[in-house]
PDB file of C-alpha atoms in Angstrom:
ATOM      1  CA  MET A   1     189.918 141.825 172.611  1.00 88.00           C
ATOM      2  CA  ARG A   2     189.274 144.325 175.364  1.00 83.00           C
ATOM      3  CA  ILE A   3     189.916 147.978 174.821  1.00 83.00           C
ATOM      4  CA  ARG A   4     190.285 150.384 177.794  1.00 78.00           C
ATOM      5  CA  LEU A   5     190.134 154.111 177.261  1.00 79.00           C
ATOM      6  CA  SER A   6     191.464 156.496 179.810  1.00 81.00           C
ATOM      7  CA  ALA A   7     192.998 159.894 180.090  1.00 87.00           C
ATOM      8  CA  PRO A   8     196.820 159.888 180.362  1.00 88.00           C
ATOM      9  CA  VAL A   9     196.685 161.591 183.703  1.00 93.00           C
ATOM     10  CA  GLU A  10     194.011 161.704 186.345  1.00 95.00           C
ATOM     11  CA  LEU A  11     194.257 164.146 189.166  1.00 97.00           C
ATOM     12  CA  GLN A  12     192.505 163.664 192.499  1.00 96.00           C
ATOM     13  CA  ASN A  13     192.035 166.350 195.113  1.00 96.00           C
ATOM     14  CA  LEU A  14     191.753 164.883 198.619  1.00 95.00           C
ATOM     15  CA  LEU A  15     192.299 168.218 200.329  1.00 96.00           C
ATOM     16  CA  PRO A  16     189.425 169.825 202.211  1.00 94.00           C
ATOM     17  CA  TYR A  17     189.585 172.799 199.795  1.00 96.00           C
ATOM     18  CA  ASP A  18     188.974 173.353 196.110  1.00 97.00           C
ATOM     19  CA  PHE A  19     191.982 174.215 194.050  1.00 98.00           C
ATOM     20  CA  LYS A  20     192.983 175.530 190.639  1.00 98.00           C
ATOM     21  CA  TYR A  21     195.822 173.540 189.221  1.00 98.00           C
ATOM     22  CA  ARG A  22     198.409 174.133 186.542  1.00 97.00           C
ATOM     23  CA  ILE A  23     200.149 171.404 184.559  1.00 96.00           C
ATOM     24  CA  TYR A  24     203.287 172.584 182.850  1.00 96.00           C
ATOM     25  CA  ASP A  25     205.024 170.592 179.988  1.00 95.00           C
ATOM     26  CA  LYS A  26     208.675 171.366 180.186  1.00 94.00           C
ATOM     27  CA  LYS A  27     209.383 170.299 176.628  1.00 93.00           C
ATOM     28  CA  THR A  28     206.728 172.257 174.855  1.00 95.00           C
ATOM     29  CA  LYS A  29     206.649 175.032 177.501  1.00 96.00           C
ATOM     30  CA  LYS A  30     202.877 174.942 177.453  1.00 95.00           C
ATOM     31  CA  ASP A  31     200.723 174.956 180.512  1.00 93.00           C
ATOM     32  CA  TRP A  32     197.106 174.330 181.272  1.00 94.00           C
ATOM     33  CA  THR A  33     194.931 175.552 184.145  1.00 96.00           C
ATOM     34  CA  ASN A  34     191.787 173.991 185.496  1.00 96.00           C
ATOM     35  CA  PHE A  35     189.672 173.890 188.635  1.00 97.00           C
ATOM     36  CA  LEU A  36     189.190 170.778 190.775  1.00 97.00           C
ATOM     37  CA  ARG A  37     186.803 170.788 193.712  1.00 97.00           C
ATOM     38  CA  LYS A  38     187.631 169.084 197.033  1.00 95.00           C
ATOM     39  CA  GLY A  39     187.202 165.341 196.825  1.00 94.00           C
ATOM     40  CA  GLY A  40     187.023 165.376 193.055  1.00 95.00           C
ATOM     41  CA  ILE A  41     188.933 163.571 190.297  1.00 95.00           C
ATOM     42  CA  SER A  42     189.692 165.289 186.978  1.00 94.00           C
ATOM     43  CA  PRO A  43     190.989 163.623 183.833  1.00 94.00           C
ATOM     44  CA  VAL A  44     193.741 165.550 182.079  1.00 93.00           C
ATOM     45  CA  HIS A  45     193.770 164.800 178.362  1.00 87.00           C
ATOM     46  CA  VAL A  46     196.109 167.448 176.978  1.00 85.00           C
ATOM     47  CA  VAL A  47     199.418 166.122 178.247  1.00 89.00           C
ATOM     48  CA  ASN A  48     202.081 164.087 176.613  1.00 90.00           C
ATOM     49  CA  LEU A  49     203.512 161.337 178.828  1.00 92.00           C
ATOM     50  CA  SER A  50     206.856 161.355 177.035  1.00 92.00           C
ATOM     51  CA  HIS A  51     207.493 164.816 178.369  1.00 93.00           C
ATOM     52  CA  LEU A  52     208.562 166.083 181.795  1.00 95.00           C
ATOM     53  CA  LEU A  53     205.412 167.336 183.486  1.00 96.00           C
ATOM     54  CA  LEU A  54     205.089 169.605 186.457  1.00 97.00           C
ATOM     55  CA  LEU A  55     202.055 170.344 188.692  1.00 97.00           C
ATOM     56  CA  SER A  56     201.210 173.290 190.910  1.00 98.00           C
ATOM     57  CA  VAL A  57     198.032 173.982 192.864  1.00 98.00           C
ATOM     58  CA  ASP A  58     196.416 177.192 194.027  1.00 98.00           C
ATOM     59  CA  LEU A  59     194.113 176.492 196.960  1.00 97.00           C
ATOM     60  CA  GLN A  60     190.891 178.397 197.049  1.00 96.00           C
ATOM     61  CA  ASP A  61     189.528 180.268 200.080  1.00 93.00           C
ATOM     62  CA  THR A  62     192.679 179.656 202.108  1.00 94.00           C
ATOM     63  CA  PRO A  63     195.639 181.864 203.164  1.00 95.00           C
ATOM     64  CA  PHE A  64     197.932 179.871 200.912  1.00 97.00           C
ATOM     65  CA  LYS A  65     199.723 181.165 197.891  1.00 97.00           C
ATOM     66  CA  GLN A  66     200.269 179.101 194.685  1.00 97.00           C
ATOM     67  CA  SER A  67     202.350 176.063 195.492  1.00 98.00           C
ATOM     68  CA  ASP A  68     205.783 175.296 194.104  1.00 97.00           C
ATOM     69  CA  PHE A  69     205.875 173.112 191.004  1.00 97.00           C
ATOM     70  CA  ALA A  70     206.261 169.371 191.607  1.00 98.00           C
ATOM     71  CA  ILE A  71     207.448 166.814 189.012  1.00 97.00           C
ATOM     72  CA  ILE A  72     204.662 164.429 188.285  1.00 96.00           C
ATOM     73  CA  ASN A  73     206.019 162.741 185.222  1.00 95.00           C
ATOM     74  CA  SER A  74     209.676 162.148 184.300  1.00 94.00           C
ATOM     75  CA  PRO A  75     209.982 159.914 181.308  1.00 90.00           C
ATOM     76  CA  ASP A  76     213.753 159.991 180.870  1.00 84.00           C
ATOM     77  CA  GLY A  77     214.551 159.094 184.404  1.00 82.00           C
ATOM     78  CA  ASP A  78     216.676 162.217 184.789  1.00 85.00           C
ATOM     79  CA  TYR A  79     214.491 163.323 187.722  1.00 91.00           C
ATOM     80  CA  SER A  80     212.238 161.306 189.944  1.00 93.00           C
ATOM     81  CA  ARG A  81     208.603 162.143 190.566  1.00 95.00           C
ATOM     82  CA  ASP A  82     208.014 164.258 193.606  1.00 97.00           C
ATOM     83  CA  ASN A  83     206.222 162.763 196.609  1.00 96.00           C
ATOM     84  CA  ALA A  84     205.570 166.173 198.137  1.00 97.00           C
ATOM     85  CA  MET A  85     204.670 169.639 197.070  1.00 98.00           C
ATOM     86  CA  THR A  86     205.379 172.685 199.191  1.00 97.00           C
ATOM     87  CA  VAL A  87     202.931 175.543 199.526  1.00 98.00           C
ATOM     88  CA  LYS A  88     203.390 178.625 201.610  1.00 97.00           C
ATOM     89  CA  ASP A  89     200.891 180.904 203.353  1.00 96.00           C
ATOM     90  CA  THR A  90     201.067 184.656 203.310  1.00 95.00           C
ATOM     91  CA  LYS A  91     203.306 184.617 206.373  1.00 95.00           C
ATOM     92  CA  ASP A  92     205.652 182.336 204.413  1.00 96.00           C
ATOM     93  CA  LEU A  93     205.107 179.342 206.675  1.00 96.00           C
ATOM     94  CA  THR A  94     205.279 176.035 204.832  1.00 96.00           C
ATOM     95  CA  LEU A  95     202.766 173.217 204.366  1.00 97.00           C
ATOM     96  CA  ARG A  96     204.054 170.028 202.755  1.00 97.00           C
ATOM     97  CA  LEU A  97     201.285 168.390 200.749  1.00 97.00           C
ATOM     98  CA  LYS A  98     201.835 164.863 199.661  1.00 96.00           C
ATOM     99  CA  LEU A  99     201.480 163.234 196.221  1.00 96.00           C
ATOM    100  CA  HIS A 100     200.432 159.664 195.758  1.00 94.00           C
ATOM    101  CA  TYR A 101     200.659 157.819 192.444  1.00 93.00           C
ATOM    102  CA  LEU A 102     198.616 154.907 191.149  1.00 89.00           C
TER     103      LEU A 102
ATOM    104  CA  MET B   1     197.588 152.271 186.795  1.00 64.00           C
ATOM    105  CA  PRO B   2     197.947 148.657 185.754  1.00 61.00           C
ATOM    106  CA  ASP B   3     197.685 147.844 182.055  1.00 59.00           C
ATOM    107  CA  SER B   4     197.288 151.469 181.222  1.00 63.00           C
ATOM    108  CA  GLY B   5     200.252 151.947 178.969  1.00 70.00           C
ATOM    109  CA  GLY B   6     201.817 154.589 181.223  1.00 81.00           C
ATOM    110  CA  ALA B   7     198.665 156.509 182.241  1.00 89.00           C
ATOM    111  CA  PHE B   8     198.530 157.294 185.922  1.00 93.00           C
ATOM    112  CA  LYS B   9     196.532 158.907 188.647  1.00 94.00           C
ATOM    113  CA  VAL B  10     198.089 161.461 191.002  1.00 96.00           C
ATOM    114  CA  THR B  11     196.375 162.258 194.283  1.00 96.00           C
ATOM    115  CA  VAL B  12     197.087 165.440 196.215  1.00 97.00           C
ATOM    116  CA  TYR B  13     196.535 165.071 199.925  1.00 95.00           C
ATOM    117  CA  SER B  14     197.463 166.600 203.251  1.00 95.00           C
ATOM    118  CA  PRO B  15     199.438 164.326 205.679  1.00 93.00           C
ATOM    119  CA  TYR B  16     197.118 165.491 208.500  1.00 93.00           C
ATOM    120  CA  ILE B  17     193.893 167.342 208.718  1.00 93.00           C
ATOM    121  CA  LEU B  18     193.002 168.815 212.096  1.00 92.00           C
ATOM    122  CA  LEU B  19     189.412 169.374 212.954  1.00 92.00           C
ATOM    123  CA  ASN B  20     188.882 171.574 216.004  1.00 90.00           C
ATOM    124  CA  ARG B  21     185.523 171.021 217.598  1.00 89.00           C
ATOM    125  CA  THR B  22     186.310 172.656 220.896  1.00 88.00           C
ATOM    126  CA  GLY B  23     184.768 176.025 220.041  1.00 88.00           C
ATOM    127  CA  LEU B  24     188.062 177.656 221.182  1.00 89.00           C
ATOM    128  CA  GLU B  25     190.973 178.744 219.068  1.00 90.00           C
ATOM    129  CA  LEU B  26     193.506 175.971 218.294  1.00 91.00           C
ATOM    130  CA  ASP B  27     197.215 176.644 217.829  1.00 93.00           C
ATOM    131  CA  VAL B  28     199.597 173.965 216.640  1.00 94.00           C
ATOM    132  CA  ARG B  29     203.350 173.805 216.327  1.00 95.00           C
ATOM    133  CA  SER B  30     205.415 170.976 214.831  1.00 95.00           C
ATOM    134  CA  LYS B  31     208.477 169.523 216.482  1.00 93.00           C
ATOM    135  CA  ALA B  32     211.110 167.430 214.745  1.00 88.00           C
ATOM    136  CA  PHE B  33     212.908 164.936 217.025  1.00 86.00           C
ATOM    137  CA  LEU B  34     215.928 167.011 217.958  1.00 84.00           C
ATOM    138  CA  GLY B  35     214.732 170.262 216.543  1.00 84.00           C
ATOM    139  CA  ALA B  36     213.056 173.432 217.683  1.00 89.00           C
ATOM    140  CA  THR B  37     209.276 173.857 217.363  1.00 93.00           C
ATOM    141  CA  ARG B  38     207.889 175.602 214.300  1.00 94.00           C
ATOM    142  CA  ALA B  39     204.632 177.329 213.752  1.00 94.00           C
ATOM    143  CA  ALA B  40     202.307 175.500 211.396  1.00 95.00           C
ATOM    144  CA  ALA B  41     201.127 177.207 208.232  1.00 95.00           C
ATOM    145  CA  GLY B  42     197.576 178.326 207.590  1.00 94.00           C
ATOM    146  CA  GLN B  43     196.806 179.524 211.110  1.00 92.00           C
ATOM    147  CA  GLY B  44     195.546 182.774 212.513  1.00 82.00           C
ATOM    148  CA  PHE B  45     194.151 184.228 209.294  1.00 79.00           C
ATOM    149  CA  PHE B  46     190.472 184.413 209.938  1.00 65.00           C
ATOM    150  CA  SER B  47     190.364 186.674 212.979  1.00 56.00           C
ATOM    151  CA  ASN B  48     188.513 189.454 211.132  1.00 52.00           C
ATOM    152  CA  SER B  49     185.739 187.225 209.988  1.00 51.00           C
ATOM    153  CA  ASN B  50     182.948 185.515 211.943  1.00 54.00           C
ATOM    154  CA  SER B  51     184.642 183.608 214.686  1.00 55.00           C
ATOM    155  CA  GLU B  52     182.423 180.621 214.077  1.00 50.00           C
ATOM    156  CA  ALA B  53     183.896 180.319 210.543  1.00 48.00           C
ATOM    157  CA  ARG B  54     187.356 180.544 211.869  1.00 50.00           C
ATOM    158  CA  ARG B  55     187.013 177.715 214.260  1.00 56.00           C
ATOM    159  CA  ALA B  56     185.169 175.359 211.960  1.00 71.00           C
ATOM    160  CA  THR B  57     187.604 175.246 209.064  1.00 85.00           C
ATOM    161  CA  PRO B  58     189.789 172.146 208.684  1.00 92.00           C
ATOM    162  CA  LEU B  59     193.484 172.891 209.115  1.00 93.00           C
ATOM    163  CA  MET B  60     195.894 171.065 206.822  1.00 95.00           C
ATOM    164  CA  PHE B  61     198.998 170.153 208.825  1.00 95.00           C
ATOM    165  CA  SER B  62     202.367 168.694 207.935  1.00 95.00           C
ATOM    166  CA  PHE B  63     205.761 168.100 209.487  1.00 94.00           C
ATOM    167  CA  PRO B  64     208.878 169.446 207.763  1.00 92.00           C
ATOM    168  CA  ALA B  65     210.086 165.851 206.993  1.00 91.00           C
ATOM    169  CA  ASP B  66     208.752 162.384 207.463  1.00 90.00           C
ATOM    170  CA  ASP B  67     209.932 160.892 210.736  1.00 90.00           C
ATOM    171  CA  GLN B  68     208.325 158.531 213.238  1.00 89.00           C
ATOM    172  CA  LYS B  69     209.572 160.837 215.985  1.00 92.00           C
ATOM    173  CA  ASN B  70     207.753 163.886 214.744  1.00 93.00           C
ATOM    174  CA  ARG B  71     205.547 165.439 217.408  1.00 94.00           C
ATOM    175  CA  ALA B  72     203.063 168.281 217.594  1.00 94.00           C
ATOM    176  CA  LEU B  73     202.366 170.723 220.405  1.00 95.00           C
ATOM    177  CA  ILE B  74     198.914 172.123 220.760  1.00 93.00           C
ATOM    178  CA  LYS B  75     197.197 174.794 222.725  1.00 91.00           C
ATOM    179  CA  ILE B  76     193.605 175.768 223.038  1.00 90.00           C
ATOM    180  CA  GLY B  77     192.262 179.240 223.790  1.00 88.00           C
ATOM    181  CA  ASP B  78     194.674 180.837 226.200  1.00 87.00           C
ATOM    182  CA  SER B  79     196.197 177.642 227.613  1.00 91.00           C
ATOM    183  CA  ASP B  80     199.924 176.865 227.633  1.00 92.00           C
ATOM    184  CA  TRP B  81     201.430 174.363 225.246  1.00 93.00           C
ATOM    185  CA  SER B  82     200.683 170.695 225.608  1.00 92.00           C
ATOM    186  CA  LYS B  83     203.294 167.992 225.890  1.00 91.00           C
ATOM    187  CA  PRO B  84     204.495 166.662 222.528  1.00 92.00           C
ATOM    188  CA  GLN B  85     201.752 164.671 220.845  1.00 91.00           C
ATOM    189  CA  SER B  86     202.207 161.986 218.181  1.00 90.00           C
ATOM    190  CA  PHE B  87     199.363 161.915 215.668  1.00 88.00           C
ATOM    191  CA  ASN B  88     200.245 158.417 214.429  1.00 86.00           C
ATOM    192  CA  ALA B  89     197.918 156.157 216.400  1.00 85.00           C
ATOM    193  CA  ILE B  90     195.155 155.743 213.834  1.00 85.00           C
ATOM    194  CA  GLY B  91     191.974 154.520 215.381  1.00 85.00           C
ATOM    195  CA  SER B  92     192.772 155.835 218.820  1.00 88.00           C
ATOM    196  CA  THR B  93     190.846 158.263 221.022  1.00 90.00           C
ATOM    197  CA  TYR B  94     192.633 159.705 223.984  1.00 89.00           C
ATOM    198  CA  GLU B  95     192.916 162.681 226.275  1.00 90.00           C
ATOM    199  CA  ALA B  96     195.609 165.354 226.346  1.00 90.00           C
ATOM    200  CA  THR B  97     196.043 167.819 229.179  1.00 90.00           C
ATOM    201  CA  VAL B  98     197.006 171.366 228.609  1.00 90.00           C
ATOM    202  CA  PRO B  99     197.925 173.603 231.554  1.00 90.00           C
ATOM    203  CA  SER B 100     196.129 176.942 231.714  1.00 88.00           C
ATOM    204  CA  SER B 101     198.224 180.035 231.373  1.00 84.00           C
ATOM    205  CA  ASN B 102     197.663 180.916 235.051  1.00 83.00           C
ATOM    206  CA  GLY B 103     199.252 177.657 236.103  1.00 78.00           C
ATOM    207  CA  ARG B 104     196.466 176.903 238.507  1.00 84.00           C
ATOM    208  CA  SER B 105     194.259 174.748 236.430  1.00 87.00           C
ATOM    209  CA  GLU B 106     194.337 172.481 233.380  1.00 88.00           C
ATOM    210  CA  MET B 107     192.100 171.639 230.495  1.00 88.00           C
ATOM    211  CA  HIS B 108     191.491 168.166 229.216  1.00 90.00           C
ATOM    212  CA  LEU B 109     191.249 167.763 225.411  1.00 89.00           C
ATOM    213  CA  GLY B 110     189.764 164.749 223.711  1.00 90.00           C
ATOM    214  CA  ILE B 111     191.729 163.761 220.637  1.00 90.00           C
ATOM    215  CA  SER B 112     190.520 161.207 218.131  1.00 89.00           C
ATOM    216  CA  VAL B 113     192.716 160.037 215.260  1.00 89.00           C
ATOM    217  CA  SER B 114     191.120 158.384 212.328  1.00 87.00           C
ATOM    218  CA  GLN B 115     192.060 157.335 208.803  1.00 85.00           C
ATOM    219  CA  GLY B 116     191.405 159.976 206.125  1.00 82.00           C
ATOM    220  CA  GLU B 117     189.096 159.295 203.207  1.00 77.00           C
ATOM    221  CA  GLY B 118     190.404 158.015 199.960  1.00 70.00           C
ATOM    222  CA  LYS B 119     192.684 155.069 199.342  1.00 60.00           C
ATOM    223  CA  VAL B 120     196.044 156.549 200.043  1.00 58.00           C
ATOM    224  CA  GLY B 121     198.722 154.985 202.295  1.00 49.00           C
ATOM    225  CA  ASN B 122     199.467 156.601 205.633  1.00 42.00           C
ATOM    226  CA  TYR B 123     196.749 159.195 205.484  1.00 37.00           C
ATOM    227  CA  LYS B 124     195.454 160.510 208.785  1.00 35.00           C
ATOM    228  CA  SER B 125     193.005 163.070 209.903  1.00 33.00           C
TER     229      SER B 125
END
Protein backbone atom coordinates (compact mmCIF):
# COMPACT_ATOMS: atom_id res chain seq x y z
CA MET A 1 0.00 0.00 0.00
CA ARG A 2 1.34 3.42 -0.86
CA ILE A 3 0.03 6.52 0.86
CA ARG A 4 0.54 9.96 -0.68
CA LEU A 5 -0.08 13.05 1.38
CA SER A 6 -0.59 16.39 -0.25
CA ALA A 7 -2.38 19.64 0.28
CA PRO A 8 -5.72 19.95 -1.52
CA VAL A 9 -4.46 22.96 -3.47
CA GLU A 10 -0.97 24.07 -4.41
CA LEU A 11 -0.48 27.55 -5.77
CA GLN A 12 2.54 28.45 -7.87
CA ASN A 13 3.66 32.00 -8.68
CA LEU A 14 5.51 32.17 -11.99
CA LEU A 15 5.25 35.94 -12.21
CA PRO A 16 8.39 38.06 -11.80
CA TYR A 17 6.84 39.68 -8.73
CA ASP A 18 5.81 38.53 -5.27
CA PHE A 19 2.12 38.56 -4.50
CA LYS A 20 -0.31 38.31 -1.67
CA TYR A 21 -3.21 36.05 -2.56
CA ARG A 22 -6.72 35.56 -1.25
CA ILE A 23 -8.69 32.37 -1.54
CA TYR A 24 -12.40 32.74 -0.99
CA ASP A 25 -14.76 29.86 -0.28
CA LYS A 26 -18.16 30.83 -1.68
CA LYS A 27 -20.05 28.34 0.43
CA THR A 28 -18.65 29.18 3.85
CA LYS A 29 -17.93 32.80 2.88
CA LYS A 30 -14.52 32.51 4.49
CA ASP A 31 -11.33 33.77 2.95
CA TRP A 32 -7.64 33.32 3.60
CA THR A 33 -4.75 35.57 2.74
CA ASN A 34 -1.12 34.63 2.36
CA PHE A 35 2.06 35.75 0.68
CA LEU A 36 3.84 33.91 -2.14
CA ARG A 37 7.18 35.06 -3.47
CA LYS A 38 7.97 35.03 -7.18
CA GLY A 39 8.88 31.57 -8.42
CA GLY A 40 7.46 29.94 -5.31
CA ILE A 41 4.91 27.22 -4.61
CA SER A 42 2.62 27.35 -1.60
CA PRO A 43 0.42 24.53 -0.31
CA VAL A 44 -3.06 25.63 0.74
CA HIS A 45 -4.48 23.34 3.39
CA VAL A 46 -7.49 25.24 4.62
CA VAL A 47 -9.78 24.78 1.62
CA ASN A 48 -12.58 22.34 0.97
CA LEU A 49 -12.58 20.97 -2.57
CA SER A 50 -16.31 20.35 -2.56
CA HIS A 51 -16.90 24.12 -2.42
CA LEU A 52 -16.66 26.79 -5.09
CA LEU A 53 -13.27 28.47 -4.58
CA LEU A 54 -12.10 31.82 -5.92
CA LEU A 55 -8.59 33.26 -6.12
CA SER A 56 -7.38 36.84 -6.28
CA VAL A 57 -3.80 38.17 -6.25
CA ASP A 58 -2.30 41.46 -5.12
CA LEU A 59 1.05 41.99 -6.86
CA GLN A 60 3.70 43.59 -4.71
CA ASP A 61 5.87 46.51 -5.83
CA THR A 62 3.94 47.02 -9.05
CA PRO A 63 1.40 49.61 -10.22
CA PHE A 64 -1.30 46.94 -10.22
CA LYS A 65 -4.32 46.88 -7.97
CA GLN A 66 -5.80 43.70 -6.49
CA SER A 67 -6.93 41.39 -9.28
CA ASP A 68 -10.50 40.31 -9.96
CA PHE A 69 -11.49 36.98 -8.45
CA ALA A 70 -11.07 33.91 -10.64
CA ILE A 71 -12.82 30.57 -10.12
CA ILE A 72 -10.22 27.90 -9.39
CA ASN A 73 -12.49 25.12 -8.17
CA SER A 74 -16.04 24.41 -9.27
CA PRO A 75 -17.22 21.07 -7.90
CA ASP A 76 -20.82 21.20 -9.12
CA GLY A 77 -19.96 21.98 -12.71
CA ASP A 78 -22.16 25.06 -12.63
CA TYR A 79 -19.19 27.18 -13.54
CA SER A 80 -15.96 26.25 -15.23
CA ARG A 81 -12.57 27.08 -13.83
CA ASP A 82 -11.14 30.30 -15.14
CA ASN A 83 -8.08 30.19 -17.37
CA ALA A 84 -7.33 33.86 -16.96
CA MET A 85 -7.44 36.46 -14.23
CA THR A 86 -7.68 40.17 -14.96
CA VAL A 87 -5.73 42.76 -13.03
CA LYS A 88 -5.77 46.50 -13.60
CA ASP A 89 -3.14 49.12 -13.00
CA THR A 90 -3.86 52.49 -11.43
CA LYS A 91 -4.64 53.92 -14.89
CA ASP A 92 -7.25 51.16 -15.28
CA LEU A 93 -5.38 49.41 -18.08
CA THR A 94 -5.82 45.63 -18.04
CA LEU A 95 -3.37 42.78 -17.82
CA ARG A 96 -4.68 39.25 -18.37
CA LEU A 97 -2.73 36.80 -16.26
CA LYS A 98 -3.14 33.14 -17.10
CA LEU A 99 -3.98 30.18 -14.87
CA HIS A 100 -2.73 26.70 -15.59
CA TYR A 101 -4.01 23.62 -13.74
CA LEU A 102 -2.26 20.34 -13.10
CA MET B 1 -2.69 15.99 -10.24
CA PRO B 2 -2.92 12.29 -11.08
CA ASP B 3 -4.06 9.92 -8.31
CA SER B 4 -4.57 12.81 -5.94
CA GLY B 5 -8.25 12.42 -5.22
CA GLY B 6 -9.09 15.84 -6.60
CA ALA B 7 -6.15 17.85 -5.28
CA PHE B 8 -4.65 20.18 -7.86
CA LYS B 9 -1.97 22.72 -8.49
CA VAL B 10 -2.79 26.10 -10.02
CA THR B 11 -0.04 28.17 -11.59
CA VAL B 12 -0.37 31.92 -12.08
CA TYR B 13 1.73 33.18 -14.97
CA SER B 14 1.97 36.04 -17.42
CA PRO B 15 1.51 35.20 -21.12
CA TYR B 16 4.57 37.33 -21.95
CA ILE B 17 7.30 38.97 -19.95
CA LEU B 18 9.25 41.69 -21.70
CA LEU B 19 12.80 42.39 -20.62
CA ASN B 20 14.13 45.68 -21.91
CA ARG B 21 17.91 45.69 -22.05
CA THR B 22 18.29 48.68 -24.33
CA GLY B 23 18.83 51.24 -21.58
CA LEU B 24 16.11 53.37 -23.18
CA GLU B 25 12.47 53.54 -22.28
CA LEU B 26 10.28 50.88 -23.93
CA ASP B 27 6.64 51.49 -24.81
CA VAL B 28 4.38 48.67 -26.00
CA ARG B 29 0.87 48.55 -27.42
CA SER B 30 -1.18 45.49 -28.27
CA LYS B 31 -3.07 45.09 -31.50
CA ALA B 32 -5.82 42.56 -32.10
CA PHE B 33 -6.18 41.45 -35.72
CA LEU B 34 -8.85 43.84 -36.90
CA GLY B 35 -8.82 46.10 -33.89
CA ALA B 36 -7.28 49.34 -32.78
CA THR B 37 -4.10 49.40 -30.75
CA ARG B 38 -4.29 49.53 -26.98
CA ALA B 39 -1.81 50.68 -24.39
CA ALA B 40 -0.37 47.89 -22.28
CA ALA B 41 -0.85 47.95 -18.52
CA GLY B 42 1.94 48.51 -16.04
CA GLN B 43 3.90 51.06 -18.06
CA GLY B 44 5.11 54.53 -17.29
CA PHE B 45 4.86 54.35 -13.54
CA PHE B 46 8.41 54.64 -12.39
CA SER B 47 9.40 57.97 -13.83
CA ASN B 48 9.96 59.53 -10.44
CA SER B 49 12.35 56.91 -9.24
CA ASN B 50 15.86 56.08 -10.31
CA SER B 51 15.70 55.68 -14.06
CA GLU B 52 17.87 52.60 -13.87
CA ALA B 53 15.23 50.87 -11.77
CA ARG B 54 12.56 51.86 -14.23
CA ARG B 55 14.27 50.30 -17.18
CA ALA B 56 15.34 47.09 -15.53
CA THR B 57 12.00 45.84 -14.26
CA PRO B 58 10.31 43.02 -16.20
CA LEU B 59 7.06 44.05 -17.85
CA MET B 60 4.19 41.55 -17.75
CA PHE B 61 2.34 41.77 -21.07
CA SER B 62 -0.86 40.22 -22.43
CA PHE B 63 -3.23 40.56 -25.35
CA PRO B 64 -6.94 41.18 -24.71
CA ALA B 65 -7.81 37.72 -26.09
CA ASP B 66 -5.89 34.70 -27.37
CA ASP B 67 -5.44 34.88 -31.11
CA GLN B 68 -2.65 33.79 -33.42
CA LYS B 69 -3.01 37.10 -35.20
CA ASN B 70 -2.30 39.23 -32.14
CA ARG B 71 0.52 41.67 -32.70
CA ALA B 72 2.45 44.16 -30.62
CA LEU B 73 3.84 47.56 -31.54
CA ILE B 74 6.93 48.78 -29.78
CA LYS B 75 8.90 51.93 -29.55
CA ILE B 76 12.14 52.77 -27.82
CA GLY B 77 13.15 56.13 -26.43
CA ASP B 78 11.69 58.77 -28.72
CA SER B 79 11.35 56.58 -31.82
CA ASP B 80 8.12 56.10 -33.73
CA TRP B 81 6.15 52.88 -33.50
CA SER B 82 7.50 49.69 -35.03
CA LYS B 83 5.62 47.55 -37.51
CA PRO B 84 3.38 44.96 -35.84
CA GLN B 85 5.46 42.25 -34.17
CA SER B 86 4.40 38.73 -33.36
CA PHE B 87 5.93 37.41 -30.16
CA ASN B 88 5.15 33.80 -31.02
CA ALA B 89 8.36 32.49 -32.52
CA ILE B 90 9.88 30.83 -29.48
CA GLY B 91 13.58 30.25 -29.86
CA SER B 92 14.04 33.01 -32.42
CA THR B 93 16.31 36.04 -32.36
CA TYR B 94 15.69 38.74 -34.92
CA GLU B 95 15.91 42.43 -35.59
CA ALA B 96 13.12 44.97 -35.71
CA THR B 97 13.57 48.42 -37.17
CA VAL B 98 11.93 51.45 -35.66
CA PRO B 99 11.94 54.80 -37.41
CA SER B 100 13.19 57.74 -35.39
CA SER B 101 10.70 60.51 -34.75
CA ASN B 102 12.53 62.89 -37.06
CA GLY B 103 12.00 60.49 -39.96
CA ARG B 104 15.59 60.72 -41.01
CA SER B 105 17.11 57.75 -39.28
CA GLU B 106 16.14 54.41 -37.84
CA MET B 107 17.06 52.25 -34.90
CA HIS B 108 17.61 48.52 -35.05
CA LEU B 109 16.36 46.50 -32.12
CA GLY B 110 17.46 42.99 -31.35
CA ILE B 111 14.57 40.82 -30.14
CA SER B 112 15.03 37.39 -28.67
CA VAL B 113 12.04 35.19 -27.82
CA SER B 114 12.55 32.35 -25.38
CA GLN B 115 10.44 29.92 -23.42
CA GLY B 116 9.56 31.06 -19.93
CA GLU B 117 10.56 29.09 -16.88
CA GLY B 118 8.28 26.55 -15.36
CA LYS B 119 6.39 23.75 -17.08
CA VAL B 120 3.40 25.58 -18.44
CA GLY B 121 2.14 25.29 -22.00
CA ASN B 122 2.58 28.22 -24.38
CA TYR B 123 4.58 30.36 -21.99
CA LYS B 124 6.92 32.90 -23.58
CA SER B 125 9.22 35.58 -22.33
